[in-house]
PDB file of C-alpha atoms and ligand atoms in Angstrom:
ATOM      1  CA  MET A  32       2.041  46.777 -22.561  1.00 57.00           C
ATOM      2  CA  ALA A  33       2.857  43.157 -21.888  1.00 68.00           C
ATOM      3  CA  VAL A  34       4.995  41.441 -24.464  1.00 73.00           C
ATOM      4  CA  PRO A  35       3.252  38.396 -25.941  1.00 82.00           C
ATOM      5  CA  LEU A  36       4.376  35.135 -24.439  1.00 80.00           C
ATOM      6  CA  LYS A  37       5.695  33.662 -27.640  1.00 84.00           C
ATOM      7  CA  GLU A  38       7.942  36.614 -28.365  1.00 88.00           C
ATOM      8  CA  ARG A  39       9.171  36.732 -24.825  1.00 87.00           C
ATOM      9  CA  ASN A  40      10.074  33.041 -24.909  1.00 86.00           C
ATOM     10  CA  ARG A  41      11.869  33.540 -28.186  1.00 91.00           C
ATOM     11  CA  ALA A  42      13.827  36.441 -26.717  1.00 91.00           C
ATOM     12  CA  GLU A  43      14.719  34.356 -23.648  1.00 88.00           C
ATOM     13  CA  HIS A  44      15.979  31.566 -25.873  1.00 88.00           C
ATOM     14  CA  LYS A  45      18.093  33.998 -27.867  1.00 92.00           C
ATOM     15  CA  ARG A  46      19.560  35.458 -24.690  1.00 89.00           C
ATOM     16  CA  TYR A  47      20.387  31.951 -23.476  1.00 84.00           C
ATOM     17  CA  LYS A  48      22.187  31.126 -26.722  1.00 87.00           C
ATOM     18  CA  GLU A  49      24.176  34.352 -26.496  1.00 90.00           C
ATOM     19  CA  ASP A  50      25.057  33.694 -22.868  1.00 86.00           C
ATOM     20  CA  VAL A  51      26.279  30.245 -23.748  1.00 83.00           C
ATOM     21  CA  GLU A  52      28.405  31.624 -26.552  1.00 86.00           C
ATOM     22  CA  ARG A  53      29.892  34.364 -24.384  1.00 88.00           C
ATOM     23  CA  GLU A  54      30.698  32.620 -21.144  1.00 82.00           C
ATOM     24  CA  GLY A  55      29.185  29.201 -20.785  1.00 77.00           C
ATOM     25  CA  LYS A  56      28.976  25.710 -21.977  1.00 80.00           C
ATOM     26  CA  PRO A  57      25.823  24.328 -23.560  1.00 78.00           C
ATOM     27  CA  PHE A  58      23.617  21.982 -21.567  1.00 81.00           C
ATOM     28  CA  PHE A  59      24.384  19.202 -23.988  1.00 84.00           C
ATOM     29  CA  PRO A  60      26.833  17.561 -23.657  1.00 87.00           C
ATOM     30  CA  TYR A  61      28.409  19.250 -20.597  1.00 88.00           C
ATOM     31  CA  ALA A  62      25.625  19.128 -17.996  1.00 88.00           C
ATOM     32  CA  ILE A  63      24.443  15.761 -19.278  1.00 93.00           C
ATOM     33  CA  TRP A  64      27.965  14.452 -18.869  1.00 94.00           C
ATOM     34  CA  HIS A  65      28.102  15.702 -15.280  1.00 93.00           C
ATOM     35  CA  ASP A  66      24.769  14.058 -14.502  1.00 95.00           C
ATOM     36  CA  THR A  67      25.885  10.781 -16.039  1.00 96.00           C
ATOM     37  CA  LEU A  68      29.110  10.777 -14.066  1.00 96.00           C
ATOM     38  CA  MET A  69      27.303  11.562 -10.835  1.00 97.00           C
ATOM     39  CA  SER A  70      24.704   8.835 -11.429  1.00 97.00           C
ATOM     40  CA  LEU A  71      27.416   6.285 -12.113  1.00 98.00           C
ATOM     41  CA  LEU A  72      29.167   7.341  -8.927  1.00 98.00           C
ATOM     42  CA  VAL A  73      26.002   6.851  -6.873  1.00 98.00           C
ATOM     43  CA  VAL A  74      25.326   3.437  -8.413  1.00 98.00           C
ATOM     44  CA  ALA A  75      28.950   2.438  -7.792  1.00 98.00           C
ATOM     45  CA  MET A  76      28.566   3.454  -4.142  1.00 97.00           C
ATOM     46  CA  ILE A  77      25.448   1.349  -3.751  1.00 96.00           C
ATOM     47  CA  ILE A  78      27.200  -1.655  -5.303  1.00 97.00           C
ATOM     48  CA  GLY A  79      30.173  -1.003  -3.046  1.00 96.00           C
ATOM     49  CA  LEU A  80      27.995  -0.891   0.090  1.00 94.00           C
ATOM     50  CA  ALA A  81      26.234  -4.093  -0.982  1.00 91.00           C
ATOM     51  CA  CYS A  82      29.641  -5.780  -1.351  1.00 92.00           C
ATOM     52  CA  VAL A  83      30.752  -4.558   2.094  1.00 91.00           C
ATOM     53  CA  TRP A  84      27.511  -5.897   3.611  1.00 88.00           C
ATOM     54  CA  TYR A  85      27.835  -9.215   1.809  1.00 87.00           C
ATOM     55  CA  TYR A  86      31.494  -9.899   2.542  1.00 88.00           C
ATOM     56  CA  THR A  87      31.587  -8.725   6.157  1.00 87.00           C
ATOM     57  CA  ALA A  88      28.473 -10.702   7.129  1.00 82.00           C
ATOM     58  CA  ASP A  89      29.360 -14.288   7.762  1.00 76.00           C
ATOM     59  CA  GLY A  90      26.817 -17.008   7.204  1.00 69.00           C
ATOM     60  CA  THR A  91      24.296 -16.218   9.900  1.00 71.00           C
ATOM     61  CA  GLU A  92      26.217 -13.408  11.631  1.00 76.00           C
ATOM     62  CA  ALA A  93      25.586  -9.706  11.140  1.00 76.00           C
ATOM     63  CA  GLY A  94      28.240  -7.732   9.295  1.00 79.00           C
ATOM     64  CA  ILE A  95      29.190  -4.095   9.857  1.00 84.00           C
ATOM     65  CA  LEU A  96      26.260  -3.008   7.655  1.00 84.00           C
ATOM     66  CA  GLY A  97      23.471  -4.944   9.283  1.00 80.00           C
ATOM     67  CA  PRO A  98      22.069  -8.407   9.688  1.00 79.00           C
ATOM     68  CA  TRP A  99      22.366 -11.339   7.397  1.00 77.00           C
ATOM     69  CA  TYR A 100      19.107 -12.629   5.955  1.00 73.00           C
ATOM     70  CA  THR A 101      16.606 -13.522   8.648  1.00 70.00           C
ATOM     71  CA  ASP A 102      13.895 -16.106   8.056  1.00 72.00           C
ATOM     72  CA  GLU A 103      13.547 -17.602   4.648  1.00 76.00           C
ATOM     73  CA  ALA A 104      10.570 -16.356   2.675  1.00 78.00           C
ATOM     74  CA  ASP A 105       7.541 -18.630   3.003  1.00 77.00           C
ATOM     75  CA  PRO A 106       5.449 -18.490  -0.171  1.00 76.00           C
ATOM     76  CA  GLY A 107       2.692 -20.548   1.489  1.00 72.00           C
ATOM     77  CA  THR A 108       1.941 -18.168   4.345  1.00 67.00           C
ATOM     78  CA  ILE A 109      -1.559 -16.757   4.684  1.00 60.00           C
ATOM     79  CA  GLU A 110      -0.954 -14.821   7.868  1.00 61.00           C
ATOM     80  CA  PHE A 111       1.436 -12.304   6.384  1.00 66.00           C
ATOM     81  CA  VAL A 112      -0.095  -8.870   6.055  1.00 68.00           C
ATOM     82  CA  PRO A 113       1.777  -6.922   3.394  1.00 73.00           C
ATOM     83  CA  ARG A 114       2.883  -3.415   4.337  1.00 81.00           C
ATOM     84  CA  PRO A 115       4.751  -1.104   1.992  1.00 86.00           C
ATOM     85  CA  ASP A 116       7.820   0.960   2.791  1.00 88.00           C
ATOM     86  CA  TRP A 117       6.954   4.263   4.428  1.00 89.00           C
ATOM     87  CA  PHE A 118       7.336   6.329   1.260  1.00 91.00           C
ATOM     88  CA  PHE A 119       4.520   4.334  -0.346  1.00 90.00           C
ATOM     89  CA  TYR A 120       2.084   4.755   2.555  1.00 90.00           C
ATOM     90  CA  PHE A 121       0.187   7.467   0.659  1.00 90.00           C
ATOM     91  CA  LEU A 122      -0.474   5.100  -2.278  1.00 87.00           C
ATOM     92  CA  PHE A 123      -1.219   2.302   0.150  1.00 86.00           C
ATOM     93  CA  TYR A 124      -3.833   4.382   1.896  1.00 87.00           C
ATOM     94  CA  LEU A 125      -5.276   5.634  -1.391  1.00 86.00           C
ATOM     95  CA  LEU A 126      -5.960   2.003  -2.227  1.00 82.00           C
ATOM     96  CA  ARG A 127      -7.776   1.576   1.078  1.00 80.00           C
ATOM     97  CA  ILE A 128     -10.068   4.479   0.297  1.00 82.00           C
ATOM     98  CA  PHE A 129     -11.079   2.773  -2.957  1.00 79.00           C
ATOM     99  CA  LYS A 130     -11.802  -0.619  -1.488  1.00 68.00           C
ATOM    100  CA  TRP A 131     -14.837  -1.450  -3.598  1.00 72.00           C
ATOM    101  CA  PRO A 132     -13.875  -3.850  -6.410  1.00 71.00           C
ATOM    102  CA  GLU A 133     -15.236  -1.557  -9.144  1.00 77.00           C
ATOM    103  CA  SER A 134     -13.140   1.400  -8.000  1.00 80.00           C
ATOM    104  CA  VAL A 135      -9.842  -0.313  -7.154  1.00 80.00           C
ATOM    105  CA  PHE A 136      -8.607   0.574 -10.631  1.00 84.00           C
ATOM    106  CA  LEU A 137      -9.028   4.278  -9.780  1.00 83.00           C
ATOM    107  CA  GLY A 138      -6.892   4.023  -6.649  1.00 81.00           C
ATOM    108  CA  THR A 139      -4.147   1.818  -8.089  1.00 81.00           C
ATOM    109  CA  VAL A 140      -3.782   3.116 -11.639  1.00 87.00           C
ATOM    110  CA  GLY A 141      -6.235   5.921 -12.349  1.00 89.00           C
ATOM    111  CA  ILE A 142      -5.377   8.715  -9.937  1.00 88.00           C
ATOM    112  CA  PRO A 143      -1.590   8.104  -9.758  1.00 89.00           C
ATOM    113  CA  THR A 144      -1.394   7.988 -13.559  1.00 92.00           C
ATOM    114  CA  ILE A 145      -3.414  11.179 -13.994  1.00 93.00           C
ATOM    115  CA  LEU A 146      -1.177  12.989 -11.481  1.00 91.00           C
ATOM    116  CA  LEU A 147       2.008  11.678 -13.122  1.00 93.00           C
ATOM    117  CA  VAL A 148       0.850  12.749 -16.583  1.00 96.00           C
ATOM    118  CA  LEU A 149      -0.002  16.187 -15.177  1.00 92.00           C
ATOM    119  CA  LEU A 150       3.495  16.385 -13.703  1.00 92.00           C
ATOM    120  CA  ILE A 151       5.234  15.256 -16.892  1.00 95.00           C
ATOM    121  CA  ALA A 152       3.182  17.672 -18.978  1.00 95.00           C
ATOM    122  CA  LEU A 153       3.836  20.583 -16.589  1.00 90.00           C
ATOM    123  CA  PRO A 154       6.507  22.260 -18.763  1.00 89.00           C
ATOM    124  CA  PHE A 155       4.103  22.189 -21.695  1.00 91.00           C
ATOM    125  CA  TYR A 156       1.023  23.725 -20.093  1.00 89.00           C
ATOM    126  CA  ASP A 157       2.729  26.011 -17.594  1.00 85.00           C
ATOM    127  CA  ARG A 158       4.855  28.234 -19.824  1.00 83.00           C
ATOM    128  CA  ARG A 159       4.915  31.437 -17.821  1.00 81.00           C
ATOM    129  CA  PRO A 160       8.443  32.412 -16.856  1.00 80.00           C
ATOM    130  CA  GLU A 161       7.195  34.075 -13.639  1.00 81.00           C
ATOM    131  CA  ARG A 162       9.050  32.671 -10.643  1.00 82.00           C
ATOM    132  CA  ARG A 163       7.853  34.789  -7.717  1.00 88.00           C
ATOM    133  CA  LEU A 164       5.623  32.654  -5.480  1.00 86.00           C
ATOM    134  CA  GLY A 165       3.266  35.552  -4.746  1.00 87.00           C
ATOM    135  CA  ARG A 166       2.394  35.813  -8.411  1.00 89.00           C
ATOM    136  CA  ARG A 167       1.736  32.121  -8.867  1.00 89.00           C
ATOM    137  CA  PRO A 168      -1.391  31.597  -6.754  1.00 90.00           C
ATOM    138  CA  VAL A 169      -2.682  28.581  -8.697  1.00 90.00           C
ATOM    139  CA  ALA A 170       0.647  26.755  -8.663  1.00 88.00           C
ATOM    140  CA  LEU A 171       1.197  27.674  -5.027  1.00 92.00           C
ATOM    141  CA  VAL A 172      -2.200  26.436  -3.861  1.00 94.00           C
ATOM    142  CA  ALA A 173      -1.869  23.279  -5.972  1.00 92.00           C
ATOM    143  CA  ALA A 174       1.550  22.537  -4.508  1.00 91.00           C
ATOM    144  CA  ILE A 175       0.346  23.109  -0.944  1.00 95.00           C
ATOM    145  CA  LEU A 176      -2.681  20.871  -1.524  1.00 95.00           C
ATOM    146  CA  VAL A 177      -0.489  18.086  -2.955  1.00 92.00           C
ATOM    147  CA  VAL A 178       1.917  18.264  -0.015  1.00 95.00           C
ATOM    148  CA  ILE A 179      -0.895  18.311   2.537  1.00 96.00           C
ATOM    149  CA  SER A 180      -2.828  15.444   0.967  1.00 94.00           C
ATOM    150  CA  MET A 181       0.291  13.313   0.586  1.00 93.00           C
ATOM    151  CA  GLY A 182       1.192  14.085   4.182  1.00 95.00           C
ATOM    152  CA  VAL A 183      -2.248  13.144   5.460  1.00 95.00           C
ATOM    153  CA  LEU A 184      -2.360   9.959   3.362  1.00 92.00           C
ATOM    154  CA  THR A 185       1.129   8.985   4.577  1.00 94.00           C
ATOM    155  CA  TRP A 186       0.074   9.565   8.171  1.00 93.00           C
ATOM    156  CA  LYS A 187      -3.144   7.592   7.729  1.00 90.00           C
ATOM    157  CA  GLY A 188      -1.243   4.792   6.005  1.00 88.00           C
ATOM    158  CA  ALA A 189       1.367   4.659   8.760  1.00 87.00           C
ATOM    159  CA  THR A 190      -1.224   4.458  11.518  1.00 84.00           C
ATOM    160  CA  ALA A 191      -3.743   2.272   9.653  1.00 78.00           C
ATOM    161  CA  LYS A 192      -4.754  -0.709  11.710  1.00 69.00           C
ATOM    162  CA  GLU A 193      -4.501  -4.080  10.102  1.00 65.00           C
ATOM    163  CA  ALA A 194      -7.319  -6.231  11.401  1.00 54.00           C
ATOM    164  CA  LEU A 195      -4.633  -8.636  12.362  1.00 63.00           C
ATOM    165  CA  GLY A 196      -5.289 -11.497  14.697  1.00 73.00           C
ATOM    166  CA  ALA A 197      -2.513 -10.408  17.018  1.00 74.00           C
ATOM    167  CA  GLU A 198      -4.010  -6.933  17.437  1.00 77.00           C
ATOM    168  CA  ILE A 199      -7.527  -8.255  17.906  1.00 81.00           C
ATOM    169  CA  ILE A 200      -6.420 -10.787  20.472  1.00 80.00           C
ATOM    170  CA  ALA A 201      -4.186  -8.311  22.298  1.00 77.00           C
ATOM    171  CA  ALA A 202      -7.066  -5.837  22.534  1.00 79.00           C
ATOM    172  CA  GLY A 203      -9.219  -8.423  24.298  1.00 85.00           C
ATOM    173  CA  THR A 204     -11.762  -8.295  21.485  1.00 88.00           C
ATOM    174  CA  ILE A 205     -12.405 -12.038  21.615  1.00 90.00           C
ATOM    175  CA  GLY A 206     -13.902 -11.624  25.093  1.00 90.00           C
ATOM    176  CA  GLU A 207     -16.189  -8.875  23.789  1.00 91.00           C
ATOM    177  CA  TRP A 208     -17.284 -11.101  20.920  1.00 92.00           C
ATOM    178  CA  ALA A 209     -18.120 -13.902  23.311  1.00 92.00           C
ATOM    179  CA  GLU A 210     -20.158 -11.503  25.410  1.00 91.00           C
ATOM    180  CA  THR A 211     -22.189  -9.889  22.654  1.00 91.00           C
ATOM    181  CA  GLN A 212     -22.723 -13.188  20.865  1.00 91.00           C
ATOM    182  CA  GLY A 213     -23.461 -15.034  24.077  1.00 91.00           C
ATOM    183  CA  PHE A 214     -20.888 -17.800  23.852  1.00 91.00           C
ATOM    184  CA  THR A 215     -18.899 -16.848  26.957  1.00 89.00           C
ATOM    185  CA  GLY A 216     -18.019 -20.071  28.740  1.00 89.00           C
ATOM    186  CA  ASN A 217     -18.179 -22.119  25.553  1.00 91.00           C
ATOM    187  CA  ASP A 218     -14.431 -22.779  25.395  1.00 92.00           C
ATOM    188  CA  THR A 219     -14.553 -24.446  22.006  1.00 94.00           C
ATOM    189  CA  ALA A 220     -16.229 -21.384  20.487  1.00 94.00           C
ATOM    190  CA  VAL A 221     -13.800 -19.003  22.192  1.00 93.00           C
ATOM    191  CA  GLU A 222     -10.832 -20.988  20.871  1.00 93.00           C
ATOM    192  CA  GLY A 223     -12.502 -20.990  17.486  1.00 94.00           C
ATOM    193  CA  ALA A 224     -12.789 -17.204  17.652  1.00 94.00           C
ATOM    194  CA  THR A 225      -9.074 -16.971  18.359  1.00 91.00           C
ATOM    195  CA  LEU A 226      -8.358 -19.233  15.381  1.00 92.00           C
ATOM    196  CA  PHE A 227     -10.674 -17.093  13.279  1.00 93.00           C
ATOM    197  CA  ALA A 228      -8.608 -14.016  14.153  1.00 90.00           C
ATOM    198  CA  GLN A 229      -5.308 -15.842  13.615  1.00 86.00           C
ATOM    199  CA  SER A 230      -6.084 -17.605  10.357  1.00 88.00           C
ATOM    200  CA  GLY A 231      -6.455 -14.553   8.137  1.00 85.00           C
ATOM    201  CA  CYS A 232     -10.257 -14.852   7.824  1.00 91.00           C
ATOM    202  CA  MET A 233     -10.583 -11.157   8.672  1.00 88.00           C
ATOM    203  CA  ASN A 234      -8.549 -10.126   5.661  1.00 83.00           C
ATOM    204  CA  CYS A 235     -11.795 -10.745   3.774  1.00 87.00           C
ATOM    205  CA  HIS A 236     -14.592 -11.022   6.346  1.00 91.00           C
ATOM    206  CA  VAL A 237     -15.944  -8.388   8.709  1.00 91.00           C
ATOM    207  CA  TYR A 238     -16.932  -9.561  12.173  1.00 92.00           C
ATOM    208  CA  THR A 239     -18.810  -7.149  14.472  1.00 89.00           C
ATOM    209  CA  GLY A 240     -17.409  -4.184  12.614  1.00 85.00           C
ATOM    210  CA  GLU A 241     -13.778  -5.360  12.594  1.00 84.00           C
ATOM    211  CA  GLY A 242     -11.769  -6.734   9.718  1.00 83.00           C
ATOM    212  CA  ASN A 243     -11.923  -5.975   6.016  1.00 81.00           C
ATOM    213  CA  ALA A 244     -14.722  -6.538   3.548  1.00 82.00           C
ATOM    214  CA  ASN A 245     -12.772  -7.847   0.575  1.00 79.00           C
ATOM    215  CA  LEU A 246     -13.484  -9.810  -2.583  1.00 81.00           C
ATOM    216  CA  GLY A 247     -17.202  -9.836  -1.929  1.00 85.00           C
ATOM    217  CA  ALA A 248     -16.935 -11.824   1.303  1.00 91.00           C
ATOM    218  CA  PRO A 249     -20.045 -11.458   3.503  1.00 93.00           C
ATOM    219  CA  GLU A 250     -19.988 -10.209   7.088  1.00 93.00           C
ATOM    220  CA  LEU A 251     -19.989 -13.194   9.418  1.00 94.00           C
ATOM    221  CA  THR A 252     -21.364 -11.574  12.595  1.00 93.00           C
ATOM    222  CA  ASP A 253     -24.638 -13.488  12.318  1.00 92.00           C
ATOM    223  CA  VAL A 254     -23.536 -16.309  10.039  1.00 93.00           C
ATOM    224  CA  GLY A 255     -24.737 -18.851  12.622  1.00 92.00           C
ATOM    225  CA  ALA A 256     -28.264 -17.423  12.697  1.00 92.00           C
ATOM    226  CA  SER A 257     -29.201 -19.587   9.719  1.00 90.00           C
ATOM    227  CA  ASP A 258     -28.872 -22.695  11.943  1.00 88.00           C
ATOM    228  CA  ARG A 259     -26.975 -24.676   9.331  1.00 93.00           C
ATOM    229  CA  GLY A 260     -25.080 -26.412  12.089  1.00 92.00           C
ATOM    230  CA  ILE A 261     -21.488 -27.066  13.082  1.00 94.00           C
ATOM    231  CA  ASP A 262     -20.981 -29.858  10.560  1.00 95.00           C
ATOM    232  CA  PHE A 263     -21.997 -27.613   7.701  1.00 96.00           C
ATOM    233  CA  PHE A 264     -19.486 -24.932   8.689  1.00 96.00           C
ATOM    234  CA  LYS A 265     -16.782 -27.577   9.122  1.00 95.00           C
ATOM    235  CA  SER A 266     -17.269 -28.877   5.634  1.00 95.00           C
ATOM    236  CA  TYR A 267     -17.626 -25.338   4.250  1.00 96.00           C
ATOM    237  CA  VAL A 268     -14.344 -24.076   5.692  1.00 95.00           C
ATOM    238  CA  ALA A 269     -12.536 -27.314   4.841  1.00 94.00           C
ATOM    239  CA  ASN A 270     -13.645 -27.146   1.239  1.00 94.00           C
ATOM    240  CA  PRO A 271     -15.311 -23.876   0.182  1.00 94.00           C
ATOM    241  CA  ALA A 272     -15.068 -24.801  -3.498  1.00 93.00           C
ATOM    242  CA  GLN A 273     -17.738 -27.469  -3.164  1.00 94.00           C
ATOM    243  CA  TYR A 274     -20.174 -24.662  -2.274  1.00 94.00           C
ATOM    244  CA  GLY A 275     -19.165 -22.697  -5.327  1.00 93.00           C
ATOM    245  CA  ASN A 276     -16.786 -20.447  -3.352  1.00 91.00           C
ATOM    246  CA  ASN A 277     -13.583 -20.259  -5.336  1.00 89.00           C
ATOM    247  CA  VAL A 278     -12.288 -17.174  -3.555  1.00 88.00           C
ATOM    248  CA  MET A 279     -11.637 -18.729  -0.155  1.00 91.00           C
ATOM    249  CA  ILE A 280      -8.877 -21.300   0.082  1.00 90.00           C
ATOM    250  CA  SER A 281      -9.436 -24.659   1.736  1.00 92.00           C
ATOM    251  CA  TYR A 282      -8.617 -24.540   5.436  1.00 93.00           C
ATOM    252  CA  ALA A 283      -8.507 -28.333   5.771  1.00 91.00           C
ATOM    253  CA  TYR A 284      -4.848 -28.025   6.716  1.00 90.00           C
ATOM    254  CA  LEU A 285      -5.922 -26.632  10.117  1.00 91.00           C
ATOM    255  CA  GLY A 286      -6.884 -30.156  11.110  1.00 91.00           C
ATOM    256  CA  ASP A 287     -10.142 -31.688  12.296  1.00 93.00           C
ATOM    257  CA  GLU A 288      -9.945 -30.388  15.851  1.00 94.00           C
ATOM    258  CA  ASN A 289      -9.327 -26.788  14.796  1.00 93.00           C
ATOM    259  CA  LEU A 290     -12.046 -26.992  12.162  1.00 95.00           C
ATOM    260  CA  THR A 291     -14.481 -28.087  14.865  1.00 95.00           C
ATOM    261  CA  LYS A 292     -13.496 -25.084  16.974  1.00 95.00           C
ATOM    262  CA  LEU A 293     -13.881 -22.691  14.048  1.00 95.00           C
ATOM    263  CA  ALA A 294     -17.235 -24.206  13.075  1.00 96.00           C
ATOM    264  CA  THR A 295     -18.480 -24.029  16.670  1.00 95.00           C
ATOM    265  CA  PHE A 296     -17.549 -20.364  16.756  1.00 95.00           C
ATOM    266  CA  LEU A 297     -19.277 -19.675  13.430  1.00 96.00           C
ATOM    267  CA  ASP A 298     -22.379 -21.556  14.528  1.00 95.00           C
ATOM    268  CA  ALA A 299     -22.436 -19.592  17.801  1.00 94.00           C
ATOM    269  CA  SER A 300     -22.264 -16.295  15.908  1.00 94.00           C
ATOM    270  CA  LYS A 301     -25.909 -15.359  15.784  1.00 90.00           C
ATOM    271  CA  GLY A 302     -25.568 -11.607  15.767  1.00 85.00           C
ATOM    272  CA  GLY A 303     -26.219 -11.206  19.485  1.00 72.00           C
ATOM    273  CA  LYS A 304     -29.713 -12.724  19.421  1.00 56.00           C
TER     274      LYS A 304
HETATM  275  C1  HEC B  20      -9.708 -14.435   0.351  1.00 75.12           C
HETATM  276  C2  HEC B  20     -10.875 -13.999   1.018  1.00 75.12           C
HETATM  277  C3  HEC B  20     -11.474 -14.894   2.083  1.00 75.12           C
HETATM  278  C4  HEC B  20     -10.855 -15.402   3.195  1.00 75.12           C
HETATM  279  C5  HEC B  20      -9.406 -15.219   3.625  1.00 75.12           C
HETATM  280  C6  HEC B  20     -11.861 -16.141   3.905  1.00 75.12           C
HETATM  281  N1  HEC B  20     -13.044 -16.079   3.246  1.00 75.12           N
HETATM  282 FE1  HEC B  20     -14.798 -16.910   3.848  1.00 75.12          FE
HETATM  283  N2  HEC B  20     -15.697 -16.239   2.150  1.00 75.12           N
HETATM  284  C7  HEC B  20     -15.113 -15.475   1.179  1.00 75.12           C
HETATM  285  C8  HEC B  20     -16.095 -15.164   0.169  1.00 75.12           C
HETATM  286  C9  HEC B  20     -15.851 -14.341  -1.092  1.00 75.12           C
HETATM  287  C10 HEC B  20     -17.296 -15.782   0.555  1.00 75.12           C
HETATM  288  C11 HEC B  20     -18.647 -15.748  -0.160  1.00 75.12           C
HETATM  289  C12 HEC B  20     -18.661 -16.789  -1.244  1.00 75.12           C
HETATM  290  C13 HEC B  20     -20.018 -16.919  -1.878  1.00 75.12           C
HETATM  291  O1  HEC B  20     -20.892 -16.111  -1.570  1.00 75.12           O
HETATM  292  O2  HEC B  20     -20.166 -17.857  -2.649  1.00 75.12           O
HETATM  293  C14 HEC B  20     -17.010 -16.444   1.816  1.00 75.12           C
HETATM  294  C15 HEC B  20     -17.959 -17.183   2.530  1.00 75.12           C
HETATM  295  C16 HEC B  20     -17.734 -17.720   3.771  1.00 75.12           C
HETATM  296  C17 HEC B  20     -18.723 -18.409   4.555  1.00 75.12           C
HETATM  297  C18 HEC B  20     -20.150 -18.705   4.125  1.00 75.12           C
HETATM  298  C19 HEC B  20     -21.036 -17.585   4.561  1.00 75.12           C
HETATM  299  C20 HEC B  20     -22.470 -17.909   4.318  1.00 75.12           C
HETATM  300  O3  HEC B  20     -23.297 -17.261   4.980  1.00 75.12           O
HETATM  301  O4  HEC B  20     -22.759 -18.764   3.503  1.00 75.12           O
HETATM  302  C21 HEC B  20     -18.147 -18.795   5.721  1.00 75.12           C
HETATM  303  C22 HEC B  20     -18.785 -19.544   6.866  1.00 75.12           C
HETATM  304  C23 HEC B  20     -16.775 -18.337   5.673  1.00 75.12           C
HETATM  305  N3  HEC B  20     -16.555 -17.677   4.481  1.00 75.12           N
HETATM  306  C24 HEC B  20     -15.848 -18.523   6.692  1.00 75.12           C
HETATM  307  C25 HEC B  20     -14.513 -18.188   6.592  1.00 75.12           C
HETATM  308  C26 HEC B  20     -13.525 -18.510   7.596  1.00 75.12           C
HETATM  309  C27 HEC B  20     -13.824 -19.237   8.898  1.00 75.12           C
HETATM  310  C28 HEC B  20     -12.335 -18.058   7.131  1.00 75.12           C
HETATM  311  C29 HEC B  20     -10.964 -18.199   7.793  1.00 75.12           C
HETATM  312  C30 HEC B  20     -10.580 -19.514   8.234  1.00 75.12           C
HETATM  313  C31 HEC B  20     -12.575 -17.415   5.857  1.00 75.12           C
HETATM  314  N4  HEC B  20     -13.900 -17.515   5.569  1.00 75.12           N
HETATM  315  C32 HEC B  20     -11.610 -16.800   5.102  1.00 75.12           C
HETATM  316  C33 HEC B  20     -13.798 -15.028   1.168  1.00 75.12           C
HETATM  317  C34 HEC B  20     -12.853 -15.329   2.121  1.00 75.12           C
END
């Protein structure tokens, strides 16, 4: 006959108390003290390494622990594509799965919070003292699934392509665009396409299946089909707010010549018709 869980736990606790009395030291304060000491040691080492890095590096020269600061941070950049450290790739990719505005909350807060709460609550809902893996099928399968899904998400996050201008241009995609849209030979439009890829437009807009659909931005593959003309696109991109678009920034800083190129490209984008 199996002993009821509650009684067994009580017996275990009693045995632990007796053990402690006979030959051991209680968890508090002894083990806690060890942990505290060890943590302090680790923090002290990190501070020490930071000091070595700081004082051996000289102005712009690398020290024995790596380079001095490189470029200064530019808060005005729009070309920077943020990438997390590798150990956050799984969260990063989770966010990409939930890219629709209504579900972003699930990917950023919802699922991670639910999993964390489950983890924190584990000692309260899993009270069986059984430790043999073979007798813990649910825990075993759950653990394997977590490891596999985190592994897959990390892998996907690490290899995820940013629809970055550099990648698009390097892949020769601009030439393909010109071909399918029929503006090959129109140098202004081709230069505009390059600007389009370089200026961060594709962080929000999809163009012939590439780029990201973000913040409700429409696909621009056939944006020129409406025949609104180059001047319209120039004024739109230079000042989107006047058309009620408060999501896009003003690209007036690109200068008149570049705006003409961009607008020519947009106007020439008629979806291959
Ligand atoms: C931060 C996101 C974002 C970026 C970056 C962005 N856009 Fe937009 N864009 C939008 C959104 C959102 C709309 C739709 C606004 C609306 O419907 O009122 C839009 C609309 C447009 C339209 C009008 C489409 C139409 O059919 O009326 C054009 C043209 C356009 N964007 C071009 C560009 C170009 C060119 C760039 C890069 C230089 C760019 N966008 C960068 C978010 C963005």
